[in-house]
Amino acid sequence: MKKDLANRLREVLLNGKWIANTNLKEQITSTSWGQAMERIGSLNTIALLTFHVNYYLKGVLTVLQGGKLEIKDKYSFDMPEILSESDWFNLVNEFVSNAENFINHVENMDENLLTQPFVKEEYGSYLRNIEAQIEHSYYHLGQISLIKKLIIQRQIKN
């Protein structure tokens, strides 16, 4: 089970092509700083969505590493300003690093932990929270892919 979860995480986060024919790493590493910050109407920017997915990955990863759950939904879009290409690449690199660490922890965790409560009984099991990361990542991968296509179309028109 944990091997299957790790593979599903790898597909959406780092190098898969199975369901969406792309993955988050591919989308954001091929996005320039300008594209990452470009706003299309009232949609979130690619940078903000990257921060948001990374926020949850980092928070759940902390628990997988034995730490406390300290993330809060209300802060999940509180991205620090990205003022340069370097800031954007730092966010991308942090996301990739957290994704790799997250997957490694899932792959190496005790299989019995999957059915155990995640921090509190009301938060469901470890399995449910790992599956939520997969679902959440696919949701935002779709948004990022569409926003990127809209940005490219706008650039072609101009």
Short mmCIF file of N, CA and C in Angstrom, two decimals:
data_model
loop_
_atom_site.label_atom_id
_atom_site.label_comp_id
_atom_site.label_asym_id
_atom_site.label_seq_id
_atom_site.Cartn_x
_atom_site.Cartn_y
_atom_site.Cartn_z
N MET A 1 0.82 -1.19 0.00
CA MET A 1 0.00 0.00 0.00
C MET A 1 0.87 1.26 0.00
N LYS A 2 1.86 1.31 0.90
CA LYS A 2 2.69 2.52 0.97
C LYS A 2 3.48 2.73 -0.32
N LYS A 3 3.88 1.64 -0.96
CA LYS A 3 4.61 1.73 -2.23
C LYS A 3 3.70 2.33 -3.30
N ASP A 4 2.44 1.89 -3.33
CA ASP A 4 1.46 2.43 -4.28
C ASP A 4 1.22 3.91 -4.02
N LEU A 5 1.11 4.29 -2.77
CA LEU A 5 0.92 5.71 -2.42
C LEU A 5 2.11 6.54 -2.88
N ALA A 6 3.31 6.03 -2.62
CA ALA A 6 4.52 6.75 -3.02
C ALA A 6 4.56 6.91 -4.54
N ASN A 7 4.17 5.87 -5.26
CA ASN A 7 4.16 5.96 -6.72
C ASN A 7 3.12 6.96 -7.21
N ARG A 8 1.96 7.01 -6.59
CA ARG A 8 0.94 7.98 -6.97
C ARG A 8 1.41 9.41 -6.67
N LEU A 9 2.08 9.59 -5.55
CA LEU A 9 2.63 10.90 -5.22
C LEU A 9 3.69 11.31 -6.24
N ARG A 10 4.55 10.37 -6.60
CA ARG A 10 5.59 10.64 -7.60
C ARG A 10 4.96 11.08 -8.92
N GLU A 11 3.88 10.41 -9.31
CA GLU A 11 3.22 10.73 -10.58
C GLU A 11 2.71 12.17 -10.61
N VAL A 12 2.04 12.60 -9.58
CA VAL A 12 1.46 13.94 -9.61
C VAL A 12 2.48 15.02 -9.27
N LEU A 13 3.42 14.72 -8.39
CA LEU A 13 4.32 15.76 -7.91
C LEU A 13 5.59 15.90 -8.75
N LEU A 14 6.19 14.79 -9.16
CA LEU A 14 7.54 14.89 -9.69
C LEU A 14 7.75 14.42 -11.12
N ASN A 15 7.25 13.26 -11.49
CA ASN A 15 7.66 12.78 -12.80
C ASN A 15 6.66 11.88 -13.51
N GLY A 16 5.43 11.92 -13.12
CA GLY A 16 4.44 11.06 -13.75
C GLY A 16 3.81 11.68 -14.97
N LYS A 17 3.21 10.84 -15.75
CA LYS A 17 2.50 11.28 -16.95
C LYS A 17 1.19 10.51 -17.11
N TRP A 18 0.87 9.64 -16.17
CA TRP A 18 -0.20 8.68 -16.36
C TRP A 18 -1.59 9.30 -16.46
N ILE A 19 -2.04 10.04 -15.51
CA ILE A 19 -3.40 10.59 -15.53
C ILE A 19 -3.47 11.92 -16.27
N ALA A 20 -2.63 12.83 -15.93
CA ALA A 20 -2.73 14.20 -16.46
C ALA A 20 -1.75 14.46 -17.61
N ASN A 21 -0.93 13.51 -17.94
CA ASN A 21 0.10 13.67 -18.97
C ASN A 21 1.10 14.77 -18.63
N THR A 22 1.16 15.12 -17.36
CA THR A 22 2.12 16.09 -16.85
C THR A 22 2.18 15.92 -15.34
N ASN A 23 2.96 16.74 -14.68
CA ASN A 23 3.05 16.71 -13.23
C ASN A 23 3.41 18.11 -12.74
N LEU A 24 3.33 18.32 -11.44
CA LEU A 24 3.58 19.66 -10.91
C LEU A 24 5.02 20.13 -11.17
N LYS A 25 5.98 19.26 -10.95
CA LYS A 25 7.37 19.66 -11.16
C LYS A 25 7.59 20.12 -12.60
N GLU A 26 7.09 19.35 -13.56
CA GLU A 26 7.24 19.72 -14.97
C GLU A 26 6.59 21.07 -15.26
N GLN A 27 5.42 21.28 -14.71
CA GLN A 27 4.71 22.53 -14.97
C GLN A 27 5.44 23.74 -14.37
N ILE A 28 5.86 23.62 -13.12
CA ILE A 28 6.43 24.81 -12.48
C ILE A 28 7.89 25.05 -12.86
N THR A 29 8.64 24.00 -13.15
CA THR A 29 10.04 24.23 -13.55
C THR A 29 10.14 24.82 -14.95
N SER A 30 9.10 24.66 -15.73
CA SER A 30 9.10 25.24 -17.08
C SER A 30 8.33 26.56 -17.12
N THR A 31 8.05 27.11 -15.95
CA THR A 31 7.34 28.38 -15.84
C THR A 31 8.32 29.47 -15.44
N SER A 32 8.36 30.52 -16.19
CA SER A 32 9.26 31.64 -15.85
C SER A 32 8.69 32.42 -14.66
N TRP A 33 9.55 33.22 -14.07
CA TRP A 33 9.12 34.07 -12.97
C TRP A 33 7.97 34.97 -13.42
N GLY A 34 8.09 35.56 -14.59
CA GLY A 34 7.03 36.42 -15.11
C GLY A 34 5.72 35.68 -15.27
N GLN A 35 5.78 34.48 -15.83
CA GLN A 35 4.56 33.68 -15.98
C GLN A 35 4.00 33.29 -14.61
N ALA A 36 4.87 32.95 -13.68
CA ALA A 36 4.43 32.53 -12.35
C ALA A 36 3.67 33.63 -11.63
N MET A 37 4.03 34.87 -11.92
CA MET A 37 3.42 36.01 -11.22
C MET A 37 2.27 36.63 -12.01
N GLU A 38 2.09 36.22 -13.25
CA GLU A 38 1.06 36.83 -14.11
C GLU A 38 -0.33 36.43 -13.64
N ARG A 39 -1.19 37.43 -13.56
CA ARG A 39 -2.55 37.19 -13.12
C ARG A 39 -3.49 37.16 -14.32
N ILE A 40 -4.34 36.16 -14.34
CA ILE A 40 -5.39 36.05 -15.35
C ILE A 40 -6.71 36.30 -14.62
N GLY A 41 -7.29 37.46 -14.86
CA GLY A 41 -8.55 37.80 -14.19
C GLY A 41 -8.44 37.67 -12.69
N SER A 42 -9.40 36.96 -12.11
CA SER A 42 -9.42 36.79 -10.65
C SER A 42 -8.80 35.46 -10.21
N LEU A 43 -8.17 34.74 -11.15
CA LEU A 43 -7.56 33.46 -10.81
C LEU A 43 -6.29 33.66 -9.98
N ASN A 44 -5.97 32.67 -9.19
CA ASN A 44 -4.71 32.70 -8.46
C ASN A 44 -3.55 32.61 -9.45
N THR A 45 -2.39 33.10 -9.06
CA THR A 45 -1.21 32.98 -9.91
C THR A 45 -0.61 31.59 -9.73
N ILE A 46 0.21 31.21 -10.67
CA ILE A 46 0.92 29.93 -10.58
C ILE A 46 1.82 29.92 -9.35
N ALA A 47 2.45 31.03 -9.06
CA ALA A 47 3.30 31.12 -7.87
C ALA A 47 2.49 30.88 -6.61
N LEU A 48 1.32 31.49 -6.51
CA LEU A 48 0.50 31.33 -5.31
C LEU A 48 0.01 29.90 -5.16
N LEU A 49 -0.36 29.28 -6.26
CA LEU A 49 -0.80 27.87 -6.20
C LEU A 49 0.35 26.95 -5.83
N THR A 50 1.54 27.26 -6.32
CA THR A 50 2.73 26.47 -5.96
C THR A 50 3.00 26.60 -4.47
N PHE A 51 2.94 27.83 -3.96
CA PHE A 51 3.12 28.06 -2.53
C PHE A 51 2.09 27.27 -1.72
N HIS A 52 0.84 27.32 -2.16
CA HIS A 52 -0.27 26.69 -1.46
C HIS A 52 -0.08 25.17 -1.37
N VAL A 53 0.23 24.53 -2.47
CA VAL A 53 0.45 23.08 -2.46
C VAL A 53 1.66 22.75 -1.58
N ASN A 54 2.71 23.53 -1.70
CA ASN A 54 3.91 23.30 -0.90
C ASN A 54 3.63 23.50 0.59
N TYR A 55 2.79 24.45 0.92
CA TYR A 55 2.44 24.73 2.33
C TYR A 55 1.89 23.46 2.99
N TYR A 56 0.97 22.79 2.31
CA TYR A 56 0.38 21.58 2.87
C TYR A 56 1.36 20.41 2.85
N LEU A 57 2.13 20.28 1.77
CA LEU A 57 3.14 19.22 1.73
C LEU A 57 4.11 19.36 2.90
N LYS A 58 4.58 20.58 3.11
CA LYS A 58 5.55 20.85 4.17
C LYS A 58 4.93 20.58 5.55
N GLY A 59 3.69 20.98 5.72
CA GLY A 59 3.02 20.78 7.01
C GLY A 59 2.80 19.32 7.35
N VAL A 60 2.34 18.54 6.39
CA VAL A 60 2.12 17.11 6.63
C VAL A 60 3.46 16.39 6.72
N LEU A 61 4.44 16.81 5.94
CA LEU A 61 5.78 16.22 6.02
C LEU A 61 6.35 16.38 7.43
N THR A 62 6.13 17.51 8.04
CA THR A 62 6.62 17.74 9.40
C THR A 62 6.07 16.67 10.35
N VAL A 63 4.80 16.32 10.18
CA VAL A 63 4.21 15.27 11.01
C VAL A 63 4.84 13.92 10.68
N LEU A 64 5.04 13.62 9.40
CA LEU A 64 5.66 12.35 9.01
C LEU A 64 7.07 12.24 9.59
N GLN A 65 7.72 13.38 9.81
CA GLN A 65 9.07 13.39 10.37
C GLN A 65 9.06 13.39 11.90
N GLY A 66 7.86 13.29 12.49
CA GLY A 66 7.75 13.22 13.95
C GLY A 66 7.44 14.53 14.62
N GLY A 67 7.23 15.58 13.84
CA GLY A 67 6.92 16.89 14.41
C GLY A 67 5.43 17.10 14.62
N LYS A 68 5.09 18.33 14.96
CA LYS A 68 3.69 18.70 15.23
C LYS A 68 3.03 19.24 13.97
N LEU A 69 1.73 19.11 13.92
CA LEU A 69 0.95 19.71 12.84
C LEU A 69 0.70 21.16 13.20
N GLU A 70 1.35 22.08 12.48
CA GLU A 70 1.27 23.49 12.83
C GLU A 70 0.67 24.35 11.72
N ILE A 71 0.25 23.72 10.63
CA ILE A 71 -0.33 24.50 9.53
C ILE A 71 -1.80 24.78 9.82
N LYS A 72 -2.27 25.87 9.24
CA LYS A 72 -3.67 26.26 9.38
C LYS A 72 -4.17 26.70 8.01
N ASP A 73 -5.37 26.26 7.67
CA ASP A 73 -5.94 26.59 6.36
C ASP A 73 -5.90 28.09 6.08
N LYS A 74 -6.17 28.90 7.09
CA LYS A 74 -6.25 30.34 6.86
C LYS A 74 -4.92 30.96 6.44
N TYR A 75 -3.82 30.23 6.62
CA TYR A 75 -2.50 30.76 6.22
C TYR A 75 -1.98 30.13 4.92
N SER A 76 -2.76 29.26 4.32
CA SER A 76 -2.25 28.47 3.19
C SER A 76 -2.05 29.28 1.90
N PHE A 77 -2.54 30.51 1.88
CA PHE A 77 -2.30 31.38 0.72
C PHE A 77 -1.49 32.62 1.11
N ASP A 78 -0.88 32.61 2.29
CA ASP A 78 -0.10 33.75 2.76
C ASP A 78 1.34 33.67 2.24
N MET A 79 1.48 33.80 0.95
CA MET A 79 2.78 33.68 0.30
C MET A 79 3.60 34.96 0.52
N PRO A 80 4.85 34.80 0.91
CA PRO A 80 5.73 35.97 0.95
C PRO A 80 5.88 36.53 -0.47
N GLU A 81 6.18 37.79 -0.57
CA GLU A 81 6.34 38.39 -1.90
C GLU A 81 7.46 37.70 -2.67
N ILE A 82 7.21 37.52 -3.93
CA ILE A 82 8.23 36.99 -4.84
C ILE A 82 8.66 38.16 -5.71
N LEU A 83 9.85 38.68 -5.41
CA LEU A 83 10.30 39.91 -6.03
C LEU A 83 11.34 39.71 -7.13
N SER A 84 11.74 38.45 -7.33
CA SER A 84 12.79 38.20 -8.32
C SER A 84 12.69 36.77 -8.85
N GLU A 85 13.41 36.55 -9.93
CA GLU A 85 13.49 35.20 -10.48
C GLU A 85 14.09 34.25 -9.45
N SER A 86 15.03 34.74 -8.69
CA SER A 86 15.66 33.93 -7.64
C SER A 86 14.63 33.50 -6.60
N ASP A 87 13.74 34.40 -6.19
CA ASP A 87 12.68 34.06 -5.24
C ASP A 87 11.79 32.95 -5.80
N TRP A 88 11.44 33.06 -7.09
CA TRP A 88 10.61 32.05 -7.73
C TRP A 88 11.32 30.70 -7.75
N PHE A 89 12.59 30.69 -8.16
CA PHE A 89 13.33 29.43 -8.22
C PHE A 89 13.52 28.83 -6.83
N ASN A 90 13.65 29.67 -5.80
CA ASN A 90 13.74 29.15 -4.43
C ASN A 90 12.45 28.44 -4.03
N LEU A 91 11.30 29.02 -4.39
CA LEU A 91 10.02 28.38 -4.09
C LEU A 91 9.90 27.05 -4.85
N VAL A 92 10.26 27.05 -6.12
CA VAL A 92 10.20 25.83 -6.93
C VAL A 92 11.11 24.75 -6.32
N ASN A 93 12.31 25.14 -5.96
CA ASN A 93 13.26 24.18 -5.38
C ASN A 93 12.78 23.66 -4.03
N GLU A 94 12.18 24.52 -3.24
CA GLU A 94 11.63 24.09 -1.95
C GLU A 94 10.50 23.09 -2.17
N PHE A 95 9.63 23.37 -3.14
CA PHE A 95 8.55 22.45 -3.46
C PHE A 95 9.11 21.08 -3.87
N VAL A 96 10.07 21.07 -4.78
CA VAL A 96 10.64 19.80 -5.27
C VAL A 96 11.29 19.04 -4.12
N SER A 97 12.02 19.74 -3.28
CA SER A 97 12.67 19.10 -2.14
C SER A 97 11.63 18.52 -1.17
N ASN A 98 10.61 19.29 -0.85
CA ASN A 98 9.56 18.80 0.04
C ASN A 98 8.82 17.61 -0.57
N ALA A 99 8.57 17.67 -1.87
CA ALA A 99 7.89 16.56 -2.55
C ALA A 99 8.74 15.29 -2.47
N GLU A 100 10.02 15.41 -2.75
CA GLU A 100 10.91 14.25 -2.68
C GLU A 100 10.97 13.68 -1.27
N ASN A 101 11.10 14.55 -0.27
CA ASN A 101 11.14 14.10 1.13
C ASN A 101 9.83 13.46 1.55
N PHE A 102 8.72 14.05 1.13
CA PHE A 102 7.40 13.52 1.46
C PHE A 102 7.26 12.10 0.91
N ILE A 103 7.60 11.94 -0.35
CA ILE A 103 7.49 10.63 -0.99
C ILE A 103 8.40 9.61 -0.29
N ASN A 104 9.62 10.01 0.03
CA ASN A 104 10.54 9.10 0.72
C ASN A 104 10.00 8.67 2.08
N HIS A 105 9.39 9.60 2.80
CA HIS A 105 8.82 9.26 4.10
C HIS A 105 7.65 8.29 3.95
N VAL A 106 6.81 8.52 2.96
CA VAL A 106 5.69 7.61 2.73
C VAL A 106 6.21 6.23 2.36
N GLU A 107 7.18 6.19 1.48
CA GLU A 107 7.73 4.93 1.01
C GLU A 107 8.38 4.12 2.13
N ASN A 108 8.95 4.80 3.09
CA ASN A 108 9.70 4.14 4.16
C ASN A 108 8.95 4.02 5.48
N MET A 109 7.72 4.51 5.51
CA MET A 109 7.00 4.47 6.78
C MET A 109 6.53 3.05 7.11
N ASP A 110 6.27 2.82 8.37
CA ASP A 110 5.71 1.55 8.81
C ASP A 110 4.30 1.43 8.23
N GLU A 111 4.05 0.36 7.54
CA GLU A 111 2.75 0.14 6.88
C GLU A 111 1.59 0.24 7.87
N ASN A 112 1.82 -0.19 9.10
CA ASN A 112 0.76 -0.15 10.13
C ASN A 112 0.35 1.27 10.49
N LEU A 113 1.23 2.22 10.26
CA LEU A 113 0.93 3.62 10.58
C LEU A 113 -0.20 4.17 9.70
N LEU A 114 -0.36 3.61 8.51
CA LEU A 114 -1.37 4.11 7.58
C LEU A 114 -2.78 4.11 8.16
N THR A 115 -3.08 3.15 9.01
CA THR A 115 -4.43 3.05 9.58
C THR A 115 -4.56 3.80 10.90
N GLN A 116 -3.47 4.35 11.39
CA GLN A 116 -3.48 5.07 12.66
C GLN A 116 -4.04 6.49 12.49
N PRO A 117 -4.59 7.05 13.56
CA PRO A 117 -5.08 8.44 13.47
C PRO A 117 -3.94 9.41 13.16
N PHE A 118 -4.22 10.37 12.31
CA PHE A 118 -3.26 11.40 11.94
C PHE A 118 -3.40 12.55 12.92
N VAL A 119 -2.50 12.68 13.85
CA VAL A 119 -2.45 13.71 14.88
C VAL A 119 -3.64 13.59 15.84
N LYS A 120 -4.85 13.79 15.33
CA LYS A 120 -6.07 13.66 16.13
C LYS A 120 -7.02 12.74 15.38
N GLU A 121 -7.83 12.02 16.13
CA GLU A 121 -8.80 11.10 15.53
C GLU A 121 -9.68 11.81 14.50
N GLU A 122 -10.05 13.05 14.79
CA GLU A 122 -10.95 13.80 13.90
C GLU A 122 -10.31 14.13 12.54
N TYR A 123 -9.00 14.04 12.43
CA TYR A 123 -8.31 14.32 11.17
C TYR A 123 -8.23 13.10 10.25
N GLY A 124 -8.75 11.97 10.71
CA GLY A 124 -8.70 10.76 9.92
C GLY A 124 -7.37 10.06 10.07
N SER A 125 -7.12 9.10 9.21
CA SER A 125 -5.91 8.28 9.29
C SER A 125 -4.77 8.90 8.50
N TYR A 126 -3.59 8.34 8.69
CA TYR A 126 -2.44 8.74 7.87
C TYR A 126 -2.75 8.49 6.39
N LEU A 127 -3.37 7.34 6.11
CA LEU A 127 -3.72 7.01 4.73
C LEU A 127 -4.61 8.09 4.13
N ARG A 128 -5.63 8.49 4.84
CA ARG A 128 -6.56 9.51 4.33
C ARG A 128 -5.84 10.83 4.07
N ASN A 129 -4.93 11.19 4.94
CA ASN A 129 -4.21 12.46 4.77
C ASN A 129 -3.20 12.41 3.63
N ILE A 130 -2.61 11.26 3.41
CA ILE A 130 -1.70 11.11 2.27
C ILE A 130 -2.50 11.13 0.97
N GLU A 131 -3.63 10.43 0.95
CA GLU A 131 -4.49 10.46 -0.23
C GLU A 131 -4.99 11.88 -0.50
N ALA A 132 -5.26 12.62 0.55
CA ALA A 132 -5.71 14.01 0.38
C ALA A 132 -4.63 14.85 -0.30
N GLN A 133 -3.37 14.58 0.00
CA GLN A 133 -2.28 15.30 -0.67
C GLN A 133 -2.27 15.01 -2.16
N ILE A 134 -2.54 13.76 -2.52
CA ILE A 134 -2.59 13.38 -3.93
C ILE A 134 -3.74 14.11 -4.63
N GLU A 135 -4.93 14.04 -4.03
CA GLU A 135 -6.11 14.68 -4.62
C GLU A 135 -5.94 16.19 -4.72
N HIS A 136 -5.43 16.78 -3.66
CA HIS A 136 -5.22 18.23 -3.61
C HIS A 136 -4.22 18.65 -4.69
N SER A 137 -3.18 17.87 -4.84
CA SER A 137 -2.14 18.19 -5.83
C SER A 137 -2.68 18.08 -7.25
N TYR A 138 -3.48 17.05 -7.53
CA TYR A 138 -4.07 16.94 -8.87
C TYR A 138 -5.01 18.10 -9.16
N TYR A 139 -5.78 18.50 -8.17
CA TYR A 139 -6.70 19.62 -8.33
C TYR A 139 -5.93 20.88 -8.76
N HIS A 140 -4.87 21.19 -8.02
CA HIS A 140 -4.11 22.40 -8.34
C HIS A 140 -3.21 22.23 -9.56
N LEU A 141 -2.80 21.02 -9.88
CA LEU A 141 -2.08 20.77 -11.12
C LEU A 141 -2.96 21.15 -12.30
N GLY A 142 -4.22 20.79 -12.24
CA GLY A 142 -5.16 21.17 -13.30
C GLY A 142 -5.27 22.67 -13.44
N GLN A 143 -5.38 23.37 -12.32
CA GLN A 143 -5.45 24.83 -12.35
C GLN A 143 -4.19 25.43 -12.95
N ILE A 144 -3.05 24.97 -12.48
CA ILE A 144 -1.77 25.50 -12.97
C ILE A 144 -1.64 25.27 -14.47
N SER A 145 -1.99 24.08 -14.92
CA SER A 145 -1.90 23.76 -16.36
C SER A 145 -2.77 24.69 -17.19
N LEU A 146 -3.99 24.91 -16.74
CA LEU A 146 -4.91 25.78 -17.49
C LEU A 146 -4.46 27.24 -17.45
N ILE A 147 -4.03 27.71 -16.30
CA ILE A 147 -3.56 29.09 -16.19
C ILE A 147 -2.35 29.30 -17.09
N LYS A 148 -1.46 28.33 -17.10
CA LYS A 148 -0.27 28.44 -17.95
C LYS A 148 -0.66 28.51 -19.42
N LYS A 149 -1.63 27.71 -19.85
CA LYS A 149 -2.10 27.77 -21.24
C LYS A 149 -2.69 29.13 -21.56
N LEU A 150 -3.45 29.68 -20.63
CA LEU A 150 -4.03 31.02 -20.84
C LEU A 150 -2.94 32.08 -20.95
N ILE A 151 -1.92 31.97 -20.13
CA ILE A 151 -0.80 32.93 -20.18
C ILE A 151 -0.08 32.82 -21.52
N ILE A 152 0.18 31.61 -21.96
CA ILE A 152 0.87 31.42 -23.24
C ILE A 152 0.02 31.95 -24.39
N GLN A 153 -1.28 31.70 -24.37
CA GLN A 153 -2.17 32.24 -25.41
C GLN A 153 -2.13 33.76 -25.41
N ARG A 154 -2.13 34.36 -24.24
CA ARG A 154 -2.07 35.82 -24.14
C ARG A 154 -0.76 36.33 -24.71
N GLN A 155 0.34 35.65 -24.42
CA GLN A 155 1.65 36.06 -24.93
C GLN A 155 1.72 35.94 -26.45
N ILE A 156 1.10 34.92 -27.00
CA ILE A 156 1.08 34.74 -28.46
C ILE A 156 0.29 35.87 -29.14
N LYS A 157 -0.81 36.26 -28.54
CA LYS A 157 -1.65 37.32 -29.10
C LYS A 157 -0.93 38.67 -29.08
N ASN A 158 -0.14 38.88 -28.05
CA ASN A 158 0.56 40.15 -27.92
C ASN A 158 1.85 40.04 -28.66
#
